[in-house]
Tab-separated table of C-alpha atoms and ligand atoms in Angstrom:
chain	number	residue	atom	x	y	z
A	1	UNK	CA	14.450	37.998	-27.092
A	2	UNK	CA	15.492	36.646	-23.416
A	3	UNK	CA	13.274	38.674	-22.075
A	4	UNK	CA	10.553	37.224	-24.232
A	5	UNK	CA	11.669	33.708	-23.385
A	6	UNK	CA	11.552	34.271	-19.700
A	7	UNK	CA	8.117	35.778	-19.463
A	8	UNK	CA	6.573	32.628	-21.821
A	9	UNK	CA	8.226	30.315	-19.554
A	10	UNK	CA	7.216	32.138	-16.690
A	11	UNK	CA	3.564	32.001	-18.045
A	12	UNK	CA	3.780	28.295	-18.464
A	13	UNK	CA	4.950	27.954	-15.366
A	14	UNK	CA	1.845	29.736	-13.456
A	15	UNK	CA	-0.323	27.386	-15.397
A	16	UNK	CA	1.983	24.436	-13.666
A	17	UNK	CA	1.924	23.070	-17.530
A	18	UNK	CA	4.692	20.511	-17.993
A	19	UNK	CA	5.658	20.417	-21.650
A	20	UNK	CA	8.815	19.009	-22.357
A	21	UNK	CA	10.990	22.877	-23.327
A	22	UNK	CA	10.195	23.407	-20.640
A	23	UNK	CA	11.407	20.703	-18.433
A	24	UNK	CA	14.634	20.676	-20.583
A	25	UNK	CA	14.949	24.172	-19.626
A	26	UNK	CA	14.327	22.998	-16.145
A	27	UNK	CA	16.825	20.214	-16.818
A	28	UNK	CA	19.762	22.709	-17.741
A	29	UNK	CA	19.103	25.423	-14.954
A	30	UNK	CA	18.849	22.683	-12.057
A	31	UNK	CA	22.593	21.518	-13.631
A	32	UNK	CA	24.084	24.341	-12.963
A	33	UNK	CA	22.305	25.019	-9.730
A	34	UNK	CA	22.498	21.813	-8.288
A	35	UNK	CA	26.256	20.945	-9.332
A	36	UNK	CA	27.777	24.049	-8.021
A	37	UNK	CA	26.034	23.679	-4.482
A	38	UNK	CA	23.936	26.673	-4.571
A	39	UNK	CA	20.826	24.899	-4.371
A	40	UNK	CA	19.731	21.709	-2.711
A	41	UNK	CA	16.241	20.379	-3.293
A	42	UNK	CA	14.203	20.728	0.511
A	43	UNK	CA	12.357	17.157	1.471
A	44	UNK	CA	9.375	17.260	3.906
A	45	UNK	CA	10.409	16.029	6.967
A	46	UNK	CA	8.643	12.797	6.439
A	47	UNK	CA	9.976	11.274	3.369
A	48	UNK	CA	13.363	10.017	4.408
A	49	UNK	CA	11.903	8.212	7.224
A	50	UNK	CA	8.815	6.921	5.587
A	51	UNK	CA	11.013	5.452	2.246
A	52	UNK	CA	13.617	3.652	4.996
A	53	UNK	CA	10.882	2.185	6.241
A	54	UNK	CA	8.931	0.870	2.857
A	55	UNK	CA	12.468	-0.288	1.914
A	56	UNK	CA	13.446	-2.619	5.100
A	57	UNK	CA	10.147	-4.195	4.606
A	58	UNK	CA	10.863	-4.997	0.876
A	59	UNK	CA	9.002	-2.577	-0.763
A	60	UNK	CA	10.467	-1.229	-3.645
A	61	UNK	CA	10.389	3.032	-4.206
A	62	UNK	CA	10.118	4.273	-7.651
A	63	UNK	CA	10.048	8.100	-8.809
A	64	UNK	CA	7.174	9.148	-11.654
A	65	UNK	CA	7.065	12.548	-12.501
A	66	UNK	CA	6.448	14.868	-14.845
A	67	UNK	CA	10.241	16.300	-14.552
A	68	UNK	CA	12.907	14.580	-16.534
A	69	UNK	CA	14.581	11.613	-15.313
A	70	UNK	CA	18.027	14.173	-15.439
A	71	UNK	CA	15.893	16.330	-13.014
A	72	UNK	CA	14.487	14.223	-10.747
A	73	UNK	CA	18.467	12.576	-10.341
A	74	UNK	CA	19.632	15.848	-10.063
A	75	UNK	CA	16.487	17.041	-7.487
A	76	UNK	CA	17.216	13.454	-5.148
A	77	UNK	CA	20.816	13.534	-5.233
A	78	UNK	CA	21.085	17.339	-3.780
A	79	UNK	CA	18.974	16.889	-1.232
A	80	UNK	CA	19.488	18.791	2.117
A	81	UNK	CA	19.160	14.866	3.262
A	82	UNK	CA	22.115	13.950	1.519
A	83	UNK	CA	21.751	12.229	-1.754
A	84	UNK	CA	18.964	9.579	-1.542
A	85	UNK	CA	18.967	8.002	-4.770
A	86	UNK	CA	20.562	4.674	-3.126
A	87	UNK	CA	16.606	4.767	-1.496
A	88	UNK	CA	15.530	4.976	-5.023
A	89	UNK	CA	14.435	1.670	-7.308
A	90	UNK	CA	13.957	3.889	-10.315
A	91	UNK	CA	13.336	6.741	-12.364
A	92	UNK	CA	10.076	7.416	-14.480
A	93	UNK	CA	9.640	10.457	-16.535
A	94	UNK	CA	6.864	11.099	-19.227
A	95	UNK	CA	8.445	9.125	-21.466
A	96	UNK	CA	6.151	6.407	-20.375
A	97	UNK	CA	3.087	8.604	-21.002
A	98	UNK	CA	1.474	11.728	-18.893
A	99	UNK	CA	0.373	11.334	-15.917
A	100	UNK	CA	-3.335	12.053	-16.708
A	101	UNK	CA	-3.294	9.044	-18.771
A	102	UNK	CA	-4.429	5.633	-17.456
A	103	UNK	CA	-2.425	3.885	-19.838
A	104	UNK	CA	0.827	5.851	-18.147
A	105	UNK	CA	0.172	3.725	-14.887
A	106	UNK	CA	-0.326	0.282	-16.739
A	107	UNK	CA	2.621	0.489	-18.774
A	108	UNK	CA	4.507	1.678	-15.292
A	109	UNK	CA	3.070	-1.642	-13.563
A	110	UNK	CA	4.201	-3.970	-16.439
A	111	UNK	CA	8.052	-2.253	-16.944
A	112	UNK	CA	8.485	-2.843	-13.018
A	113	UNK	CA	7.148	-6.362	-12.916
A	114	UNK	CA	4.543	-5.770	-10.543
A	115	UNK	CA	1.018	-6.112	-10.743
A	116	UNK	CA	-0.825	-2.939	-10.949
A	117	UNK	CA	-3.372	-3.496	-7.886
A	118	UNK	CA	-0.225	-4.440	-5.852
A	119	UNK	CA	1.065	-0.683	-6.290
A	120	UNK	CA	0.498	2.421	-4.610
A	121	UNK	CA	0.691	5.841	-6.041
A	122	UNK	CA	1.679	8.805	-3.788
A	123	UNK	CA	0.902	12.046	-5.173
A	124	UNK	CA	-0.711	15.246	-4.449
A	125	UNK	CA	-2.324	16.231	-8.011
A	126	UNK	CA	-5.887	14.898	-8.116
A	127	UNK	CA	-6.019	14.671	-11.774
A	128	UNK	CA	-2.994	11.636	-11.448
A	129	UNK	CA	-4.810	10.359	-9.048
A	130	UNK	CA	-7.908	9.783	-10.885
A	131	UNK	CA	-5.909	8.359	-14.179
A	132	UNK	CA	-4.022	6.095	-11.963
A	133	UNK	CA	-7.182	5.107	-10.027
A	134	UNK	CA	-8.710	4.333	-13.160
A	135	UNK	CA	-5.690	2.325	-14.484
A	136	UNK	CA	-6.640	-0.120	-10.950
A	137	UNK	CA	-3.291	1.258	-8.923
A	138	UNK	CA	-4.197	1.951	-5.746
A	139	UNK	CA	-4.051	6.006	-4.838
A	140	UNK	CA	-2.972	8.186	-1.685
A	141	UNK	CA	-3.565	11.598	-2.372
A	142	UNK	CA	-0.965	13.388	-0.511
A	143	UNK	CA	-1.775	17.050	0.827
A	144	UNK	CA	1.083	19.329	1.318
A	145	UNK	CA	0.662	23.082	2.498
A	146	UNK	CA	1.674	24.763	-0.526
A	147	UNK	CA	-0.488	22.346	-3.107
A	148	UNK	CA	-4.071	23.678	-1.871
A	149	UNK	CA	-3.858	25.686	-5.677
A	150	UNK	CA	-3.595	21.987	-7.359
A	151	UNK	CA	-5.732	19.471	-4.977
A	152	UNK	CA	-9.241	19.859	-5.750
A	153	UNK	CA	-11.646	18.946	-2.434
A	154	UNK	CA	-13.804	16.180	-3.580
B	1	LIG	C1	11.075	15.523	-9.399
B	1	LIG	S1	11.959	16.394	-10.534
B	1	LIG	C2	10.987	17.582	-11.361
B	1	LIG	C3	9.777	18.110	-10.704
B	1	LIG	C4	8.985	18.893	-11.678
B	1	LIG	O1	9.527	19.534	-12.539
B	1	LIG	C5	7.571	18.898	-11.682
B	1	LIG	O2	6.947	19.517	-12.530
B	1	LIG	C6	6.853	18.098	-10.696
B	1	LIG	O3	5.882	17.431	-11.375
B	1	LIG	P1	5.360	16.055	-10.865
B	1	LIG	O4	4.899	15.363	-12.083
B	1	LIG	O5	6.485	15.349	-10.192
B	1	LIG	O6	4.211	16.361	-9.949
């Protein structure tokens, strides 16, 4: 039965599909992991700088992903920076909608107070790029060198 589990999950992970088991399952493991010190989540050498910056000018930094708010607390506070969440504005997870979905990037723009041409969208999946483009937010596609699999060249 475990053994079935872990080779579905493993499956749905190779298809980078987000469903929410999965995430919970995500949720739990990173707990443990994270809590106990034996893993801390590796930033690109960028981000740290780059968020101090947008902050000290007044920008404000929020988090949208597809993992679940507990995850993405769990990812930024174990950091091998340190914890950064005090960088952090907020948290959005999929409750808010997918991030395929146009509307997703609307209803983000009206729960922060902040027009949605006035935001910018960091991300380096071209398919949330193209809802959030649509929605009228304003997109940097973001190319990493592990995410050639998931950026399609336009
Ligand atoms: C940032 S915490 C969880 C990350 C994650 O599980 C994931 O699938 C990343 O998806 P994203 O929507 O952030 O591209």
């Amino acid at each position: 039965m475990i053994q079935a589990v872990v080779v579905n999950e493993c499956w749905q992970i190779s298809l980078d599909w987000k469903t929410t088991v999965l995430k919970h399952l995500q949720g739990h493991m990173w707990r443990a992991a994270f809590k106990s010190g034996s893993m801390k989540a590796e930033l690109f050498e960028d981000v740290v700088p780059a968020v101090r910056k947008w902050r000290e000018v007044g920008m404000k930094v929020y988090i949208y992903s597809s993992g679940s708010v507990e995850a993405q607390k769990l990812l930024f506070g174990h950091s091998t920076e340190g914890d950064i969440l005090e960088f952090v504005d907020g948290q959005l997870g999929t409750e808010i909608g997918h991030k395929v979905e146009s509307e997703s990037y609307r209803k983000i723009a009206s729960s922060i107070e902040c027009s949605i041409n006035n935001n910018l969208f960091l991300t380096d999946v071209t398919r949330d790029a193209s809802a959030a483009e649509e929605a009228d937010m304003h997109v940097a596609v973001v190319v990493r060198p592990d995410d050639a699999l998931y950026v399609e060249i336009v």
